[in-house]
Tab-separated table of C-alpha atoms in Angstrom:
chain	number	residue	atom	x	y	z
A	719	MET	CA	-5.568	8.706	-5.076
A	720	ILE	CA	-6.266	11.210	-2.335
A	721	LYS	CA	-7.941	14.283	-3.834
A	722	ASN	CA	-9.275	16.125	-0.773
A	723	LYS	CA	-9.392	16.076	3.030
A	724	THR	CA	-12.382	13.689	3.062
A	725	ASP	CA	-10.441	11.178	0.946
A	726	TYR	CA	-7.445	11.561	3.262
A	727	LEU	CA	-9.511	10.757	6.354
A	728	TYR	CA	-11.199	7.852	4.535
A	729	TYR	CA	-7.833	6.347	3.561
A	730	LEU	CA	-6.574	6.667	7.149
A	731	GLN	CA	-9.691	4.953	8.495
A	732	ARG	CA	-9.545	2.113	5.972
A	733	ASP	CA	-5.830	1.521	6.665
A	734	MET	CA	-6.529	1.316	10.400
A	735	GLU	CA	-9.375	-1.156	9.772
A	736	ALA	CA	-6.994	-3.269	7.681
A	737	HIS	CA	-4.716	-3.476	10.737
A	738	ASN	CA	-7.647	-4.160	13.116
A	739	VAL	CA	-7.059	-0.876	14.937
A	740	SER	CA	-10.163	1.057	15.903
A	741	LYS	CA	-8.592	4.231	17.291
A	742	TRP	CA	-5.204	5.860	16.887
A	743	GLY	CA	-3.509	6.835	20.123
A	744	ILE	CA	-0.058	7.926	21.214
A	745	ARG	CA	0.690	4.385	22.388
A	746	MET	CA	-0.093	2.996	18.930
A	747	ARG	CA	2.842	4.931	17.517
A	748	TYR	CA	5.247	2.469	19.113
A	749	GLN	CA	3.155	-0.690	18.859
A	750	HIS	CA	2.504	-0.484	15.101
A	751	PRO	CA	5.522	0.904	13.209
A	752	THR	CA	4.115	-0.175	9.836
A	753	LEU	CA	0.804	1.573	10.503
A	754	ARG	CA	2.708	4.683	11.593
A	755	PHE	CA	4.553	4.530	8.265
A	756	GLN	CA	1.253	4.179	6.389
A	757	ARG	CA	-0.215	7.190	8.192
A	758	LEU	CA	2.800	9.241	7.121
A	759	LEU	CA	2.441	7.882	3.567
A	760	ARG	CA	-1.184	9.050	3.460
A	761	LYS	CA	-0.283	12.428	4.942
A	762	ILE	CA	2.424	13.035	2.365
A	763	GLU	CA	0.003	11.969	-0.405
A	764	TYR	CA	-2.531	14.493	0.893
A	765	TYR	CA	-0.017	17.336	0.997
A	766	LYS	CA	1.383	16.447	-2.441
A	767	ASN	CA	-2.021	16.172	-4.136
A	768	CYS	CA	-4.153	18.751	-2.319
A	769	ARG	CA	-2.147	21.467	-0.623
A	770	LYS	CA	-0.783	23.796	-3.301
A	771	ASP	CA	-0.382	26.824	-1.005
A	772	PHE	CA	3.036	27.922	0.291
A	773	ILE	CA	2.569	26.426	3.757
A	774	GLY	CA	1.376	23.135	2.271
A	775	LYS	CA	4.374	22.926	-0.070
A	776	PHE	CA	6.773	23.799	2.762
A	777	TYR	CA	5.234	21.185	5.078
A	778	PHE	CA	5.406	18.625	2.239
A	779	ILE	CA	9.185	19.103	2.104
A	780	ILE	CA	9.447	18.522	5.857
A	781	LEU	CA	7.259	15.417	5.572
A	782	LYS	CA	9.466	14.063	2.774
A	783	PHE	CA	12.447	13.989	5.128
A	784	ALA	CA	10.500	12.145	7.835
A	785	PHE	CA	9.092	9.763	5.224
A	786	HIS	CA	12.544	9.033	3.830
A	787	LYS	CA	13.929	8.341	7.309
A	788	GLN	CA	11.059	5.965	8.188
A	789	SER	CA	11.423	4.234	4.819
A	790	ILE	CA	15.076	3.506	5.534
A	791	ASN	CA	14.413	2.377	9.108
A	792	LEU	CA	11.682	-0.071	8.055
A	793	GLY	CA	13.271	-1.203	4.771
A	794	PHE	CA	10.521	0.119	2.512
A	795	THR	CA	10.812	1.680	-0.917
A	796	ILE	CA	7.174	2.620	-1.398
A	797	PRO	CA	6.336	5.662	-3.528
A	798	ILE	CA	3.290	7.832	-2.977
A	799	ASN	CA	-0.014	7.469	-4.870
A	800	VAL	CA	0.395	3.753	-5.626
A	801	PHE	CA	-1.916	2.000	-3.125
A	802	GLY	CA	-5.659	2.381	-2.711
A	803	PRO	CA	-7.368	2.560	0.704
A	804	GLY	CA	-7.181	-0.394	3.073
A	805	LEU	CA	-3.450	-1.059	2.745
A	806	SER	CA	-2.022	-3.495	5.288
A	807	ILE	CA	1.736	-3.941	5.460
A	808	ALA	CA	2.094	-7.063	7.570
A	809	HIS	CA	5.762	-6.757	8.633
A	810	TYR	CA	8.593	-4.365	8.173
A	811	GLY	CA	11.412	-5.544	5.951
A	812	SER	CA	12.408	-5.223	2.336
A	813	ILE	CA	9.425	-4.069	0.267
A	814	VAL	CA	10.184	-2.408	-3.069
A	815	ILE	CA	7.384	-0.971	-5.230
A	816	ASN	CA	7.798	0.700	-8.617
A	817	LYS	CA	6.365	4.215	-8.764
A	818	ASN	CA	4.314	3.431	-11.892
A	819	SER	CA	2.513	0.447	-10.345
A	820	ASN	CA	-1.185	0.727	-9.590
A	821	ILE	CA	-2.520	-1.293	-6.659
A	822	GLY	CA	-6.201	-1.341	-5.662
A	823	GLU	CA	-8.068	-1.371	-2.373
A	824	ASN	CA	-7.516	-3.753	0.552
A	825	CYS	CA	-4.069	-5.006	-0.378
A	826	ARG	CA	-2.187	-7.038	2.250
A	827	ILE	CA	1.507	-7.179	1.521
A	828	HIS	CA	4.289	-9.044	3.326
A	829	SER	CA	8.042	-8.500	3.549
A	830	ALA	CA	10.682	-9.318	0.902
A	831	THR	CA	8.236	-8.312	-1.843
A	832	ASN	CA	9.229	-6.626	-5.068
A	833	ILE	CA	6.761	-5.101	-7.531
A	834	GLY	CA	8.737	-3.725	-10.452
A	835	GLU	CA	8.755	-2.840	-14.083
A	836	SER	CA	9.997	-4.764	-17.066
A	837	LYS	CA	10.522	-3.232	-20.513
A	838	GLY	CA	9.132	0.063	-19.233
A	839	GLU	CA	5.793	-1.392	-18.078
A	840	SER	CA	4.559	-1.825	-14.508
A	841	PRO	CA	1.909	-4.126	-12.994
A	842	THR	CA	-1.695	-3.252	-12.262
A	843	ILE	CA	-3.061	-5.130	-9.266
A	844	GLY	CA	-6.777	-5.303	-8.427
A	845	ASN	CA	-8.728	-5.020	-5.184
A	846	ASN	CA	-8.616	-7.445	-2.242
A	847	VAL	CA	-5.240	-8.950	-3.153
A	848	TYR	CA	-3.052	-10.876	-0.717
A	849	ILE	CA	0.663	-10.781	-1.560
A	850	GLY	CA	2.660	-13.338	0.427
A	851	PRO	CA	6.252	-13.018	1.634
A	852	GLY	CA	8.978	-12.993	-0.996
A	853	VAL	CA	6.706	-12.438	-3.988
A	854	LYS	CA	8.171	-10.863	-7.122
A	855	ILE	CA	5.737	-9.220	-9.564
A	856	PHE	CA	7.020	-7.496	-12.668
A	857	GLY	CA	6.091	-6.361	-16.157
A	858	GLY	CA	3.009	-4.817	-17.730
A	859	ILE	CA	0.663	-7.421	-16.287
A	860	THR	CA	-2.770	-7.256	-14.690
A	861	ILE	CA	-3.728	-9.203	-11.601
A	862	GLY	CA	-7.476	-9.397	-11.016
A	863	ASP	CA	-9.555	-8.818	-7.904
A	864	ASN	CA	-9.687	-11.256	-4.948
A	865	VAL	CA	-6.370	-12.917	-5.838
A	866	SER	CA	-4.050	-14.618	-3.334
A	867	ILE	CA	-0.377	-14.905	-4.278
A	868	GLY	CA	1.583	-17.568	-2.407
A	869	ALA	CA	4.986	-17.079	-0.801
A	870	ASN	CA	8.025	-16.705	-3.066
A	871	ALA	CA	5.971	-16.704	-6.272
A	872	VAL	CA	7.412	-15.040	-9.359
A	873	VAL	CA	4.532	-13.431	-11.249
A	874	ASN	CA	5.350	-12.396	-14.811
A	875	LYS	CA	1.990	-12.870	-16.566
A	876	SER	CA	-1.581	-11.705	-16.003
A	877	PHE	CA	-4.103	-13.617	-13.869
A	878	PRO	CA	-7.921	-13.457	-13.654
A	879	ASP	CA	-10.138	-12.642	-10.677
A	880	ASN	CA	-10.559	-15.044	-7.736
A	881	ALA	CA	-7.381	-17.020	-8.443
A	882	ILE	CA	-4.948	-18.537	-5.971
A	883	ILE	CA	-1.532	-18.446	-7.602
A	884	GLY	CA	1.936	-19.583	-6.662
A	885	GLY	CA	5.158	-21.074	-7.931
A	886	VAL	CA	8.121	-20.088	-10.059
A	887	PRO	CA	6.913	-18.981	-12.551
A	888	ALA	CA	3.479	-18.423	-11.056
A	889	LYS	CA	0.515	-20.455	-12.207
A	890	VAL	CA	-3.078	-20.823	-11.066
A	891	LEU	CA	-3.263	-23.355	-8.229
A	892	SER	CA	-7.021	-23.081	-7.802
A	893	PHE	CA	-9.903	-20.686	-7.924
A	894	GLN	CA	-11.550	-19.462	-4.769
A	895	GLU	CA	-15.286	-19.098	-4.554
A	896	SER	CA	-16.214	-15.528	-5.387
A	897	PRO	CA	-17.473	-13.588	-2.389
A	898	LYS	CA	-21.222	-13.510	-1.998
A	899	ILE	CA	-22.903	-10.151	-1.734
A	900	LEU	CA	-25.503	-9.974	0.991
A	901	ILE	CA	-28.488	-7.753	0.304
């Protein structure tokens, strides 16, 4: 969650790195609509969490309208303060995320994805998770770090770290080698 201006700038930088963009320019606004959406998402998170003064609250209301319009245009229903830094939305199209979900750093998410609640509980998703197109994740489950979820999987139970999962209902297909840390 963005707690200050430094966090805000860090989140913006990590999101750009996730899209392989080194510098934001006016031209990028039209070449990367999903990244433009993410930048607005981070800005609205910053103003919601950090700016409690009158001008900050007023600007937050203006940003909400722009955010709502972009959400409709791109087909996203993504609430604020859900994703960690390094978010990469691969394509625009139907993406629906429950507001109580908690998703870690470096998440890559594709279109036609739904992350929702079941029986009042929402998923917790770890760091470095790849979510393929058409994936449905729901319930009070936990998905570990370094997990890849295959296309059209229906995930309704928890999975450990370093798993490759897929299917309906989802099951572990294999385990990937855990990343090596270089010292």
